Structure formats: structure tokens, C-alpha cells
Tab-separated table of C-alpha atoms in Angstrom:
chain	number	residue	atom	x	y	z
A	139	GLU	CA	59.338	226.151	-47.347
A	140	ALA	CA	55.870	225.017	-46.851
A	141	GLY	CA	54.919	221.392	-47.746
A	142	VAL	CA	51.858	220.104	-49.509
A	143	VAL	CA	48.770	221.213	-47.601
A	144	GLN	CA	45.569	219.211	-47.703
A	145	SER	CA	42.219	219.728	-46.034
A	146	PRO	CA	40.186	218.592	-44.428
A	147	ARG	CA	42.351	216.086	-42.602
A	148	TYR	CA	39.370	213.918	-41.655
A	149	LYS	CA	35.857	213.647	-43.095
A	150	ILE	CA	33.040	211.394	-41.985
A	151	ILE	CA	29.919	211.306	-44.230
A	152	GLU	CA	27.020	209.175	-44.979
A	153	LYS	CA	26.740	207.159	-48.237
A	154	LYS	CA	25.272	208.935	-51.161
A	155	GLN	CA	26.528	212.325	-49.936
A	156	PRO	CA	29.064	214.323	-51.865
A	157	VAL	CA	32.517	215.190	-50.511
A	158	ALA	CA	35.489	217.339	-51.623
A	159	PHE	CA	39.168	217.324	-50.759
A	160	TRP	CA	41.462	220.370	-51.300
A	161	CYS	CA	45.206	220.358	-52.061
A	162	ASN	CA	47.746	223.181	-52.367
A	163	PRO	CA	51.050	221.854	-53.706
A	164	ILE	CA	54.556	223.143	-52.999
A	165	SER	CA	55.211	226.498	-54.501
A	166	GLY	CA	56.626	226.115	-57.980
A	167	HIS	CA	55.655	222.520	-58.415
A	168	ASN	CA	53.879	222.077	-61.728
A	169	THR	CA	52.924	218.535	-61.372
A	170	LEU	CA	50.191	217.499	-58.947
A	171	TYR	CA	49.027	213.969	-58.122
A	172	TRP	CA	45.958	212.576	-56.290
A	173	TYR	CA	46.391	209.015	-54.806
A	174	LEU	CA	44.143	206.673	-53.171
A	175	GLN	CA	45.461	204.632	-50.070
A	176	ASN	CA	43.383	201.823	-48.909
A	177	LEU	CA	43.999	200.165	-45.462
A	178	GLY	CA	46.964	198.011	-45.642
A	179	GLN	CA	47.927	198.998	-49.244
A	180	GLY	CA	50.135	201.370	-50.967
A	181	PRO	CA	49.105	204.644	-52.684
A	182	GLU	CA	47.514	204.140	-56.159
A	183	LEU	CA	47.469	206.987	-58.533
A	184	LEU	CA	44.106	208.453	-59.403
A	185	ILE	CA	45.008	211.459	-61.582
A	186	ARG	CA	48.194	213.524	-62.531
A	187	TYR	CA	48.151	217.101	-63.502
A	188	GLU	CA	50.799	218.955	-65.510
A	189	ASN	CA	49.852	222.605	-64.641
A	190	GLU	CA	46.175	222.687	-65.280
A	191	GLU	CA	46.099	219.683	-67.688
A	192	ALA	CA	45.080	216.205	-66.511
A	193	VAL	CA	47.581	214.154	-68.226
A	194	ASP	CA	46.826	210.810	-66.741
A	195	ASP	CA	43.313	210.122	-65.308
A	196	SER	CA	43.120	206.462	-66.504
A	197	GLN	CA	42.682	205.204	-62.833
A	198	LEU	CA	39.995	207.704	-61.872
A	199	PRO	CA	36.454	206.237	-61.668
A	200	LYS	CA	34.804	208.986	-63.760
A	201	ASP	CA	31.205	207.920	-62.883
A	202	ARG	CA	31.615	209.414	-59.493
A	203	PHE	CA	34.960	211.041	-59.107
A	204	SER	CA	35.988	214.351	-60.687
A	205	ALA	CA	39.023	216.625	-60.088
A	206	GLU	CA	40.044	219.996	-61.172
A	207	ARG	CA	43.061	222.281	-61.166
A	208	LEU	CA	41.774	225.411	-62.714
A	209	LYS	CA	44.731	227.795	-62.361
A	210	GLY	CA	47.472	225.231	-62.260
A	211	VAL	CA	48.096	225.640	-58.554
A	212	ASP	CA	45.639	224.227	-56.010
A	213	SER	CA	43.396	221.256	-56.817
A	214	THR	CA	40.044	219.836	-55.737
A	215	LEU	CA	39.028	216.038	-55.881
A	216	LYS	CA	35.267	215.463	-55.713
A	217	ILE	CA	33.247	212.262	-55.088
A	218	GLN	CA	29.598	212.327	-55.696
A	219	PRO	CA	27.893	210.154	-54.602
A	220	ALA	CA	30.247	208.498	-52.032
A	221	GLU	CA	29.918	204.843	-51.486
A	222	LEU	CA	31.009	202.737	-48.536
A	223	GLY	CA	34.089	201.317	-50.525
A	224	ASP	CA	35.296	204.972	-50.815
A	225	SER	CA	36.537	204.978	-47.313
A	226	ALA	CA	40.279	205.497	-47.576
A	227	VAL	CA	43.105	207.918	-47.170
A	228	TYR	CA	43.290	210.521	-50.200
A	229	LEU	CA	46.853	211.786	-50.584
A	230	CYS	CA	48.021	214.759	-52.742
A	231	ALA	CA	51.511	214.937	-53.931
A	232	SER	CA	53.528	217.461	-56.104
A	233	SER	CA	56.730	217.578	-57.893
A	234	SER	CA	58.749	219.819	-60.075
A	235	THR	CA	59.063	218.880	-63.796
A	236	SER	CA	62.729	219.213	-64.449
A	237	GLY	CA	64.762	216.179	-65.335
A	238	PHE	CA	63.878	212.654	-66.026
A	239	TYR	CA	62.469	211.892	-62.660
A	240	ASN	CA	61.290	214.167	-59.987
A	241	GLU	CA	60.769	213.194	-56.360
A	242	GLN	CA	57.117	213.394	-55.190
A	243	PHE	CA	56.337	215.257	-51.976
A	244	PHE	CA	53.145	214.074	-50.252
A	245	GLY	CA	50.692	215.838	-48.158
A	246	PRO	CA	49.300	214.431	-44.794
A	247	GLY	CA	46.243	212.994	-46.571
A	248	THR	CA	42.560	213.243	-45.929
A	249	ARG	CA	40.932	210.227	-44.150
A	250	LEU	CA	37.471	209.582	-45.406
A	251	THR	CA	35.029	207.419	-43.626
A	252	VAL	CA	31.762	206.671	-45.363
A	253	LEU	CA	28.929	205.413	-43.088
B	257	ASP	CA	48.292	192.658	-61.292
B	258	GLN	CA	50.573	193.692	-58.366
B	259	GLN	CA	53.767	195.102	-60.253
B	260	VAL	CA	55.556	195.967	-56.969
B	261	LYS	CA	55.235	193.436	-54.074
B	262	GLN	CA	56.351	193.697	-50.457
B	263	ASN	CA	55.641	190.249	-49.289
B	264	SER	CA	56.421	190.959	-45.534
B	265	PRO	CA	53.626	193.031	-43.987
B	266	SER	CA	55.488	193.476	-40.836
B	267	LEU	CA	59.135	193.191	-39.408
B	268	SER	CA	60.359	193.569	-35.906
B	269	VAL	CA	64.046	194.280	-35.132
B	270	GLN	CA	66.037	194.980	-32.144
B	271	GLU	CA	67.549	198.441	-31.594
B	272	GLY	CA	70.979	198.559	-32.914
B	273	ARG	CA	70.672	195.658	-35.125
B	274	ILE	CA	70.240	195.668	-38.947
B	275	SER	CA	66.675	195.886	-40.540
B	276	ILE	CA	66.340	194.448	-44.067
B	277	LEU	CA	63.234	195.269	-46.044
B	278	ASN	CA	62.490	193.522	-49.128
B	279	CYS	CA	60.709	194.383	-52.530
B	280	ASP	CA	60.081	192.459	-55.737
B	281	TYR	CA	58.822	193.792	-58.952
B	282	THR	CA	57.524	192.270	-62.245
B	283	ASN	CA	57.808	195.022	-64.795
B	284	SER	CA	61.141	194.974	-66.486
B	285	MET	CA	60.647	198.457	-67.819
B	286	PHE	CA	61.059	199.922	-64.293
B	287	ASP	CA	64.350	201.704	-64.168
B	288	TYR	CA	64.110	203.903	-61.001
B	289	PHE	CA	63.234	202.719	-57.570
B	290	LEU	CA	62.485	204.635	-54.387
B	291	TRP	CA	61.807	203.963	-50.753
B	292	TYR	CA	59.265	206.133	-48.772
B	293	LYS	CA	58.833	206.101	-45.127
B	294	LYS	CA	55.485	206.785	-43.438
B	295	TYR	CA	54.528	207.828	-39.892
B	296	PRO	CA	50.998	207.507	-38.741
B	297	ALA	CA	48.709	210.484	-39.733
B	298	GLU	CA	51.478	211.848	-42.037
B	299	GLY	CA	52.074	211.377	-45.792
B	300	PRO	CA	54.930	209.379	-47.058
B	301	THR	CA	58.378	210.980	-47.129
B	302	PHE	CA	60.993	210.214	-49.555
B	303	LEU	CA	63.971	208.125	-48.007
B	304	ILE	CA	66.372	206.938	-50.709
B	305	SER	CA	66.362	206.027	-54.401
B	306	ILE	CA	68.347	203.989	-56.912
B	307	SER	CA	68.639	204.178	-60.646
B	308	SER	CA	68.794	200.799	-62.549
B	309	ILE	CA	72.339	201.621	-63.789
B	310	LYS	CA	73.526	201.093	-60.227
B	311	ASP	CA	73.279	198.138	-57.942
B	312	LYS	CA	73.897	200.054	-54.653
B	313	ASN	CA	73.150	203.484	-53.206
B	314	GLU	CA	74.048	204.552	-49.653
B	315	ASP	CA	72.796	207.454	-47.588
B	316	GLY	CA	74.087	207.358	-44.074
B	317	ARG	CA	72.419	204.558	-42.092
B	318	PHE	CA	70.296	203.531	-45.171
B	319	THR	CA	71.455	201.455	-48.135
B	320	VAL	CA	69.417	200.259	-51.064
B	321	PHE	CA	70.455	197.366	-53.135
B	322	LEU	CA	69.152	196.430	-56.639
B	323	ASN	CA	69.396	193.005	-58.222
B	324	LYS	CA	67.970	193.514	-61.700
B	325	SER	CA	68.206	189.967	-62.803
B	326	ALA	CA	66.116	188.872	-59.821
B	327	LYS	CA	64.031	192.012	-60.087
B	328	HIS	CA	64.462	192.534	-56.458
B	329	LEU	CA	65.531	195.445	-54.137
B	330	SER	CA	66.142	195.661	-50.479
B	331	LEU	CA	66.599	198.415	-47.963
B	332	HIS	CA	69.144	197.991	-45.268
B	333	ILE	CA	69.029	200.255	-42.098
B	334	VAL	CA	71.963	199.893	-39.858
B	335	PRO	CA	72.048	200.375	-36.966
B	336	SER	CA	68.311	200.527	-36.431
B	337	GLN	CA	66.883	203.209	-34.158
B	338	PRO	CA	63.630	203.506	-32.483
B	339	GLY	CA	62.657	206.501	-34.749
B	340	ASP	CA	62.884	204.107	-37.738
B	341	SER	CA	59.593	202.498	-36.651
B	342	ALA	CA	57.304	203.380	-39.338
B	343	VAL	CA	55.649	201.861	-42.593
B	344	TYR	CA	58.166	201.651	-45.486
B	345	PHE	CA	56.889	201.755	-49.112
B	346	CYS	CA	58.820	200.461	-52.092
B	347	ALA	CA	57.996	202.303	-55.297
B	348	ALA	CA	59.138	201.865	-58.959
B	349	SER	CA	58.913	204.071	-61.981
B	350	VAL	CA	59.838	204.140	-65.622
B	351	ARG	CA	62.142	207.260	-66.125
B	352	GLY	CA	60.240	210.095	-67.674
B	353	ALA	CA	56.928	208.608	-66.905
B	354	GLN	CA	56.280	210.733	-63.757
B	355	LYS	CA	54.313	207.760	-62.333
B	356	LEU	CA	55.095	205.762	-59.271
B	357	VAL	CA	53.822	202.275	-58.593
B	358	PHE	CA	53.858	201.486	-54.835
B	359	GLY	CA	54.183	198.160	-53.038
B	360	GLN	CA	51.772	197.345	-50.188
B	361	GLY	CA	54.214	198.545	-47.405
B	362	THR	CA	56.128	196.795	-44.534
B	363	ARG	CA	55.539	197.951	-40.894
B	364	LEU	CA	58.954	198.150	-39.108
B	365	THR	CA	59.023	198.029	-35.526
B	366	ILE	CA	62.378	198.693	-33.721
B	367	ASN	CA	62.259	197.151	-30.198
B	368	PRO	CA	64.524	198.738	-27.438
């Protein structure tokens, strides 16, 4: 079974430029998460999708960040314009939605460097 | 407000000995706890979990202990092996909330 796929793995951009990250979750997983991981910190949730609906985006900085999961499968996270402080690893995770709690499976992440 | 804290950024243990990683939490609503392991350039992978109705869960070399009164959990690895060298994250959740809150991580190094 293929794991969570993310691309690109690395991205270097100049500040004020736009950038987009793509995630393909594990087949059959209805729940998709985007996390931000700063250096030396644990992952922090940005947004959670149940199928195509964003059910928790309270931590997403909506002035510059946006996300979509149009068909309830893969997802794109966008930053426009990027700032120096956005340099971090962006992780995507997915889980099934049966039961009270579901283990989250993470992709390898996209490391963003903003110059 | 850091709801899940791992106060040791790093830990060094000799191969074959026991590794003990600690985690504290402040939110008494948390009722499910997990440990994730992360190698460089990879995403975190699930290691072991424990529900608040238990105080211990064991899986091979890995055991997680939960002390609800102290709001503290620990991960024991015995015996430690070189492949255990990684960053370990503690995470907590409220059952049904589908949201994990992570600690800062502890970098474990196993020395030969």
C-alpha cells in the first residue's frame, strides 16, 4: 500500500513569491491534515479536511494561506505571498474515519526555504 | 500555551541500555496519547499509543506509561538499538476530536 505522497520535497523561493504544495493521501482515507513544523518544534495543525470539507481551519493564516481538496482526494496548500517566517516543513497526513480515534499517517513533508 | 511538553530536547543512551523519554501535558481533557518516531527527511511514523483508561501499554521493546494524576507519560525502550536513534514526538488527543497536539520532540541518540 502506497503511503502519503507529497511534492515537491524541497522548495526554495524568494519572499513575496507564491508557492504551492501537493498531497495525495493513502487510498480510502477520508481525513486529510496539513501541518506546519518549525525547526525544533512538533507539527502544528493548519487545516483538517473530512472528504472535501474543511472542518478545522482555525490555525490557518487565511490572509496568505489557502487550501483546497476539491474531489475529496488529493489536496493543495498555497502560500501567497510567502514571507521569511514561512520557512518550515509542511507535512500532510491522512487517516480513516472509523472509530473514535484514527492513527494519522504522515507524508515525508515539503521543506520550504524563503529567501 | 504549550499543552504538550517534552522538556528534554536530546537524550544520549548506550546501546543495550534503557531509553526513557518523558512527556507532560496540561489539558485534562486529553484521553489518548501517542508516540511518533521521526527519521531525518521522513515524516513522523506511529510507534505506540495509550488510552487514558490504561496506565501501561507494551509492544515489543516499547512500553508507554501513563500517570494521569501527574499528567505525565513516558516511553521506555529496552534494550536500545542504534536504529532507535531518531526524534520522538509525544502527541495527545481528545477522543473523537481527530486532532493531535504534539510536543516539541526529543532527539534520541543511541551510542555503540
